[in-house]
Short mmCIF file of C-alpha atoms and ligand atoms in Angstrom, two decimals:
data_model
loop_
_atom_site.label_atom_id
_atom_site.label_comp_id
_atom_site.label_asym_id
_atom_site.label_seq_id
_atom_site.Cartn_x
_atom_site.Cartn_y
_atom_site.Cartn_z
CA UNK A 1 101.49 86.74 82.86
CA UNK A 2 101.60 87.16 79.19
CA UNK A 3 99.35 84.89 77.51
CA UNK A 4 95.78 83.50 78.54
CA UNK A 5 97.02 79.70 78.06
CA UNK A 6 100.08 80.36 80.94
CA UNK A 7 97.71 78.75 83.24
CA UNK A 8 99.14 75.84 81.65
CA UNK A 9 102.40 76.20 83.58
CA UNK A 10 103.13 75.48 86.54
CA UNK A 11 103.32 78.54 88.75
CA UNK A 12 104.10 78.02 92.45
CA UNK A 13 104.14 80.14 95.15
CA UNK A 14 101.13 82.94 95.18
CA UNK A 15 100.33 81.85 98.86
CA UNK A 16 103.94 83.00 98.99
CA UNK A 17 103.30 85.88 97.57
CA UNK A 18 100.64 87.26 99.33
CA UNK A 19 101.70 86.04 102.64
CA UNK A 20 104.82 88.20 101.94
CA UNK A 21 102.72 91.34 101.47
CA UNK A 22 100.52 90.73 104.85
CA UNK A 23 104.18 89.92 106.47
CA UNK A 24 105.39 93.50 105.30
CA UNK A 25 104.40 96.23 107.79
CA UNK A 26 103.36 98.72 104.48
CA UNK A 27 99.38 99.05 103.95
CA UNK A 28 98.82 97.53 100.94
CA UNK A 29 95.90 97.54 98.79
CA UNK A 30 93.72 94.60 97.02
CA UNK A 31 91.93 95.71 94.38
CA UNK A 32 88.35 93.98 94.09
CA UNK A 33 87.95 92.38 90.67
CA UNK A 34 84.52 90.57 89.37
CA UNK A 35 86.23 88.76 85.80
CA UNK A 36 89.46 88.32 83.83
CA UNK A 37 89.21 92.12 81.85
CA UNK A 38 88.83 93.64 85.58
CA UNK A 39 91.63 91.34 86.56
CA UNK A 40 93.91 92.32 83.65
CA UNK A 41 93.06 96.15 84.03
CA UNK A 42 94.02 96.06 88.20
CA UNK A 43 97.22 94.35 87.17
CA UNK A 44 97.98 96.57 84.85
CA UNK A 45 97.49 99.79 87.10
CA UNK A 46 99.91 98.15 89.25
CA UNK A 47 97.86 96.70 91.92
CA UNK A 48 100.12 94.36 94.64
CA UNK A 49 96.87 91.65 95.14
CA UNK A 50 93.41 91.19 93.74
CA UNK A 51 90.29 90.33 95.53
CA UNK A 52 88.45 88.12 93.90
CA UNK A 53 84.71 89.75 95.25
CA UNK A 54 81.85 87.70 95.85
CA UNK A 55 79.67 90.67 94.91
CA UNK A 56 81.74 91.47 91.61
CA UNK A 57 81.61 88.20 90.71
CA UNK A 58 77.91 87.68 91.45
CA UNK A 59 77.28 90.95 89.89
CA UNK A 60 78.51 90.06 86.66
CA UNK A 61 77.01 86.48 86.53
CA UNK A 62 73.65 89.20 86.95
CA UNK A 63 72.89 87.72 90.09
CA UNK A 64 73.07 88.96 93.69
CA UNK A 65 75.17 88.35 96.57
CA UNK A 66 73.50 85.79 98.50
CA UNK A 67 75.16 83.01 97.24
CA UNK A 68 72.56 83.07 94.36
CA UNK A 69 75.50 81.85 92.48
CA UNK A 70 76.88 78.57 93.02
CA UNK A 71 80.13 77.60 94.35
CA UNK A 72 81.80 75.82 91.44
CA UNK A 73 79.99 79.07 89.04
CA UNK A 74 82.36 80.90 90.90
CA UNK A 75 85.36 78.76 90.79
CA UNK A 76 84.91 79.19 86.75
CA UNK A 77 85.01 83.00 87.53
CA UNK A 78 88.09 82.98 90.00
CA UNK A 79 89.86 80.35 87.11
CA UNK A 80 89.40 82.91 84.69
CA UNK A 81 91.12 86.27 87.29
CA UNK A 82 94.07 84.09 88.12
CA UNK A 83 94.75 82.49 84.44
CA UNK A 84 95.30 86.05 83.15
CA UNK A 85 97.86 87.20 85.88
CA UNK A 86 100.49 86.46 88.38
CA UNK A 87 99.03 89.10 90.70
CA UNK A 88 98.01 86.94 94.01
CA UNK A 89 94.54 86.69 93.95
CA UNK A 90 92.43 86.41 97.62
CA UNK A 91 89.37 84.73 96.89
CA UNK A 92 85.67 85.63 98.41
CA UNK A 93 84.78 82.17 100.10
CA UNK A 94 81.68 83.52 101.28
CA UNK A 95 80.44 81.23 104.22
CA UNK A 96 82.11 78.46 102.81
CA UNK A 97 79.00 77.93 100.76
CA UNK A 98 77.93 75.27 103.42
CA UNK A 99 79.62 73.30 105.80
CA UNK A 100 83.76 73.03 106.42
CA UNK A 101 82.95 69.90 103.97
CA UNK A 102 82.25 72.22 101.07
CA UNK A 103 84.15 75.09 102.31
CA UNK A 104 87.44 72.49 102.30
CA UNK A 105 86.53 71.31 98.59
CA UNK A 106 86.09 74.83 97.75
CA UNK A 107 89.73 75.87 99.66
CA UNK A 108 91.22 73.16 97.51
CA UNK A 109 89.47 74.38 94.55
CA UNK A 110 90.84 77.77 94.68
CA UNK A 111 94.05 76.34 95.44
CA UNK A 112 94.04 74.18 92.24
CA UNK A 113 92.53 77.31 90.32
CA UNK A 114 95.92 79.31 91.49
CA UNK A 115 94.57 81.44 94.24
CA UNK A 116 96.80 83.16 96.89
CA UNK A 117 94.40 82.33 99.40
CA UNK A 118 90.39 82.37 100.22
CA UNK A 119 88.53 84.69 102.89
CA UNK A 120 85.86 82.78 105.10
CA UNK A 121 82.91 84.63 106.46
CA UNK A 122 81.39 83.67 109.90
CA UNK A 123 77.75 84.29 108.44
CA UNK A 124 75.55 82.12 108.92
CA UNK A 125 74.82 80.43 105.15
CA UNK A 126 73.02 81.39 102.88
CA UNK A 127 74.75 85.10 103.85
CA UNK A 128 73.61 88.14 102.53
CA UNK A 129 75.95 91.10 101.17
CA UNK A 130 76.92 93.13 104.47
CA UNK A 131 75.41 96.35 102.74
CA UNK A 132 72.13 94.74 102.36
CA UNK A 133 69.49 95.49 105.66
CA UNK A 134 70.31 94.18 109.51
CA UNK A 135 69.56 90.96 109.60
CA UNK A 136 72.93 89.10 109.45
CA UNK A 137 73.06 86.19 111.56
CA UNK A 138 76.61 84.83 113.03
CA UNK A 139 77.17 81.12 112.68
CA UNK A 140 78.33 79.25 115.87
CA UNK A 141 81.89 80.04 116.58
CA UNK A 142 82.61 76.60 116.41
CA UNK A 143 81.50 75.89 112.89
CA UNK A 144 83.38 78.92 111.67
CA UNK A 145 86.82 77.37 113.39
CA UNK A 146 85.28 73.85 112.12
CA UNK A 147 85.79 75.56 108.99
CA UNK A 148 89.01 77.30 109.52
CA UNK A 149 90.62 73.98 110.32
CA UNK A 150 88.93 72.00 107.96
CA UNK A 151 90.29 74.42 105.13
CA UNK A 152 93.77 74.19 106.31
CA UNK A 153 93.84 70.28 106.84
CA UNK A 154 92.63 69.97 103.16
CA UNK A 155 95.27 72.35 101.19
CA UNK A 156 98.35 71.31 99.86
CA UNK A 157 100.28 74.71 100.15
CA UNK A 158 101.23 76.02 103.47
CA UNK A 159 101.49 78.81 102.05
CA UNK A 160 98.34 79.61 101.36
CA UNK A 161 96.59 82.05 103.00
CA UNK A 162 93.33 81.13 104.92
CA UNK A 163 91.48 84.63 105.70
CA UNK A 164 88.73 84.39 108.33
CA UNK A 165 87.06 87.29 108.44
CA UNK A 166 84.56 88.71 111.11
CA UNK A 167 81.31 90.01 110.70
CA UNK A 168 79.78 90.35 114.27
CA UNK A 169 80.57 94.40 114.05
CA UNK A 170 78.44 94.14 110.85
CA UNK A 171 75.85 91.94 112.56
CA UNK A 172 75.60 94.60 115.75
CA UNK A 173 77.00 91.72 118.42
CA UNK A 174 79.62 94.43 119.49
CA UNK A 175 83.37 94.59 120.04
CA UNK A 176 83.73 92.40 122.74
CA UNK A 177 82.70 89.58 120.72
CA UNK A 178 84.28 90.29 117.47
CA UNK A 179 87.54 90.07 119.25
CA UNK A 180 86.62 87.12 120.70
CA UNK A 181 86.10 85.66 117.50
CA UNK A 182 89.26 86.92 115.87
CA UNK A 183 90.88 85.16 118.96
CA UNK A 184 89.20 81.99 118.06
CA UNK A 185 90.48 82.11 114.60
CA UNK A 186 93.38 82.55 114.79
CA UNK A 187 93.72 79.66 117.78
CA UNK A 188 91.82 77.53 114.91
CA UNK A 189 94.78 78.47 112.48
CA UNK A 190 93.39 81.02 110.45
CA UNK A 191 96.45 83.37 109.00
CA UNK A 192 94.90 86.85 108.76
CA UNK A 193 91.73 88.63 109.89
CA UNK A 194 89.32 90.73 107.65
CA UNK A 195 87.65 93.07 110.16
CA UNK A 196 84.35 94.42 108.68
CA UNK A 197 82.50 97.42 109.57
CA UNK A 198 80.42 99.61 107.69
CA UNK A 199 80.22 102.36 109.79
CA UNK A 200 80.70 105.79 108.06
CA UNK A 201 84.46 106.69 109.82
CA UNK A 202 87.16 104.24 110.56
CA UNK A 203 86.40 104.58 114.72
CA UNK A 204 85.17 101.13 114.97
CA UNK A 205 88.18 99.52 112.86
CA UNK A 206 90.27 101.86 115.54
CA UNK A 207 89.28 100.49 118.17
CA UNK A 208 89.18 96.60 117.35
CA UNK A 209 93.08 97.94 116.10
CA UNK A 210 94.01 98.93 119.56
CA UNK A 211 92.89 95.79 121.19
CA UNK A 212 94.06 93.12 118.86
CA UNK A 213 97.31 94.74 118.53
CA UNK A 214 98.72 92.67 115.66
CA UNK A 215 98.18 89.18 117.08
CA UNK A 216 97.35 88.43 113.17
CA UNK A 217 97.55 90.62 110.33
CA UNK A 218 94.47 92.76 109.62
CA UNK A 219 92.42 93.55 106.12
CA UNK A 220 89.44 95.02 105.40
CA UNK A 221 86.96 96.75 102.97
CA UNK A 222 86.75 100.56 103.75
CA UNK A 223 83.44 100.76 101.44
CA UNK A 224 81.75 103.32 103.84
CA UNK A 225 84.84 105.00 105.14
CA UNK A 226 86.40 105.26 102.39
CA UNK A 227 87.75 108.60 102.89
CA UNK A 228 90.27 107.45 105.28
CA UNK A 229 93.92 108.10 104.05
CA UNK A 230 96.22 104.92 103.51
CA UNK A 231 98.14 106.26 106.26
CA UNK A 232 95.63 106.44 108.93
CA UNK A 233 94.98 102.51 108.18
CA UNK A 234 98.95 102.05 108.49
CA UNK A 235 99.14 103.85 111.45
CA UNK A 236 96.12 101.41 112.81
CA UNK A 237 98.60 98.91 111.89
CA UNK A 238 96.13 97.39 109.06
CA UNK A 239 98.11 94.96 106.48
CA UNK A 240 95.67 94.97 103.18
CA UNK A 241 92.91 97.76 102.13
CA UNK A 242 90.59 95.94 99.65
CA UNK A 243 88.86 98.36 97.06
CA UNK A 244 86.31 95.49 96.87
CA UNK A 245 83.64 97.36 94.34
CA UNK A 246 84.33 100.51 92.92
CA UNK A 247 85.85 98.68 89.66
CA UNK A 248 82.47 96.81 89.57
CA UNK A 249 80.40 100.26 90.20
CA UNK A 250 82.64 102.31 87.91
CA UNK A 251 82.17 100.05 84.62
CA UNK A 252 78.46 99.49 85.47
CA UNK A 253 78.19 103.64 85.79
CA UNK A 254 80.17 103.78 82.55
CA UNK A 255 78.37 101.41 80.76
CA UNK A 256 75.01 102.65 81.72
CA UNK A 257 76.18 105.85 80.28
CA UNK A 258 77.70 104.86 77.15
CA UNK A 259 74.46 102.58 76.66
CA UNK A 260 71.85 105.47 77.33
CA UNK A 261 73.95 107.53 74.60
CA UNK A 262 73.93 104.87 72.47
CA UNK A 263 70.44 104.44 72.83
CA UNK A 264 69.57 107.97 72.42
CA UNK A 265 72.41 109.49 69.33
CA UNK A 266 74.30 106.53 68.40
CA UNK A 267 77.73 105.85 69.00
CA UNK A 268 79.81 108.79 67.66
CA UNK A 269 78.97 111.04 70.78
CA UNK A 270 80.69 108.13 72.34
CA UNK A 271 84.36 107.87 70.88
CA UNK A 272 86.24 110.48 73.22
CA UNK A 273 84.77 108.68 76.56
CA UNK A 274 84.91 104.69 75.44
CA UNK A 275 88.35 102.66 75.22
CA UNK A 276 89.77 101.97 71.58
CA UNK A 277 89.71 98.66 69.88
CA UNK A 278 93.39 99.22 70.32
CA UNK A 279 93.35 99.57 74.01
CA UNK A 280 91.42 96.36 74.03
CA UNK A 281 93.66 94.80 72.22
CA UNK A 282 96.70 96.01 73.60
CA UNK A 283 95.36 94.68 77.49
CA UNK A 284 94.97 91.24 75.93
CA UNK A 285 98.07 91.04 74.07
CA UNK A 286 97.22 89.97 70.36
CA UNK A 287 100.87 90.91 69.67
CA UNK A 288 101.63 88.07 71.08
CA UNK A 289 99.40 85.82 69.31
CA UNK A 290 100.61 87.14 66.25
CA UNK A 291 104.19 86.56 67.62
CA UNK A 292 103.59 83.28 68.08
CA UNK A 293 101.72 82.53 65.25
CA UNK A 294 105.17 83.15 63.16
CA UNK A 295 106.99 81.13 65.77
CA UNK A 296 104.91 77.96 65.33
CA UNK A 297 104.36 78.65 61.38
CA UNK A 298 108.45 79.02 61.23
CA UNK A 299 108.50 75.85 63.57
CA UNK A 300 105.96 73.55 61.04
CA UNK A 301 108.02 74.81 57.76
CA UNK A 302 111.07 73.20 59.94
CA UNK A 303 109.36 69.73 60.43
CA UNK A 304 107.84 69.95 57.03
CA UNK A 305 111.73 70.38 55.98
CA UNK A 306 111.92 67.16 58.22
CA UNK A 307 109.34 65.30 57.27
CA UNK A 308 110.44 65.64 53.68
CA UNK A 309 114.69 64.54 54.52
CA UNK A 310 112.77 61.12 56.34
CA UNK A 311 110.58 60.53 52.83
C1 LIG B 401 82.79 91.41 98.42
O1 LIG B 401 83.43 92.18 97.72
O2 LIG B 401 82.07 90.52 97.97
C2 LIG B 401 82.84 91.51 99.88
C3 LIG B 401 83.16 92.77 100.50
O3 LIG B 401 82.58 90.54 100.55
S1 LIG B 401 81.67 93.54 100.94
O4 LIG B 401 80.83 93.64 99.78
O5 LIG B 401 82.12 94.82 101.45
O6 LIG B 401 81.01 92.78 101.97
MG1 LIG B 402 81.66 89.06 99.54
#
């Protein structure tokens, strides 16, 4: 997408879209954004999908992950990723941020707001980020499918992708029931299944892999196994690898750098290892202002030309 006002046309189809990519059987990855520059830059590199992270987003309101932010602050954030590209954008729902009451209204939110889809957590709420200490309770099954259905009843597109994703391998309830509640998902119409672990190697993803055996496609976050090659996950049969951070932790490290510099000798230490004005201006396409300032000027001497033959 070319210009930020395009959000002013309507676009249809990024449920589509992304329901396309989980349909192919190539690995594809998501990368995690947290704001429309990080949404323009993983466009730009090329990425297939966008996750719009709870964390990022959080992160760069300066508040944490545990739905410190509210739901609609969010919604603001997730308007702003998918108003500045056509990438299909999977949106962090949390918990829901509630019950399937709010989690519905914020489905249908993200739906108006141009999402591809939203990701529902089966934390109990408030959740905390999975990275942060043990104590991670599961809400009952049956208000995560509550949920699930709830979300899909309220949507217009049936396209769009409802994610549910599972966190009882985060939460230490063990295999058996994280399968059980990827079964009950996807009986409560959920379209895909983020499987989350944060164990060091991929072992744990491998072996919820070789039970579910593709009943639903499969994403998840590889934050602690990261190593793992793209082809291991395809050969595990996973559909979407979210990058859900490191675009978050690599401007914060940057910055941090750049401002301790600063700080220190000023800014012309900086110029070989901070983007150009031009850069910056060249990812948010003030050509094309400029462009368009001519068109319209050309377009008003016109009328004007008008205006004066009707006098
Ligand atoms: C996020 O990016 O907000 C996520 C993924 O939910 S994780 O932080 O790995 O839980
Ligand atoms: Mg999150």
């Amino acid at each position: 997408m070319s210009s930020p006002h395009s959000d002013r046309r309507a676009v249809q189809g990024q449920g589509a879209r992304l329901r396309e990519l989980l349909r192919n059987p190539a690995v594809f990855p998501l990368l995690g954004v947290h704001d429309g520059l990080s949404a323009r830059i993983g466009a730009d590199c090329g990425f297939p999908a966008l996750w719009a992270s709870g964390l990022g987003m959080s992160t760069a309101l300066g508040v944490r992950d545990c739905e410190e932010a509210s739901w609609t602050e969010l919604i603001q954030v997730v308007e702003h990723i998918t108003a500045v590209t056509d990438v299909p954008v999977l949106v962090d729902g949390d918990t829901g941020h509630g019950n399937f009451n709010t989690a519905r209204r914020f489905a249908c939110r993200a739906e108006r707001a141009r999402a591809a889809g939203i990701c529902l957590e089966d934390k109990a709420s408030p959740k905390m980020n999975s990275f942060v200490g043990d104590a991670h309770a599961l809400a009952p099954v049956a208000e995560m499918c509550g949920k699930i259905a709830a979300c899909r009843d309220a949507v217009t597109d049936p396209d769009f992708v409802i994610t549910a994703r599972v966190e009882a391998l985060i939460a230490g309830a063990g295999m058996e029931v994280a399968l059980e509640r990827a079964t009950a998902y996807q009986a409560a119409g959920a379209d895909a299944i983020f499987i989350h672990s944060r164990q060091p190697t991929v072992a744990e993803i491998a072996e919820f892999c070789a039970h579910w055996n593709d009943r639903l496609p499969l994403i998840l976050a590889p934050t602690t196994y990261h190593t793992t090659p793209m082809s291991r996950f395809q050969s595990l049969g996973i559909s979407g690898v979210i990058w859900a951070n490191q675009a978050l932790r690599a401007a914060t490290a940057a910055m941090r750098r750049a401002c301790l510099v600063l700080r220190e000798n000023g800014p012309t230490e900086l110029d070989d290892s901070i983007s150009t004005l031009k850069e910056i201006f060249t990812l948010l396409e003030y050509e094309e202002l400029e462009r368009d300032e001519q068109h319209y000027a050309e377009l008003l001497t016109k009328l004007n030309g008008y205006a004066e033959l009707g006098a």
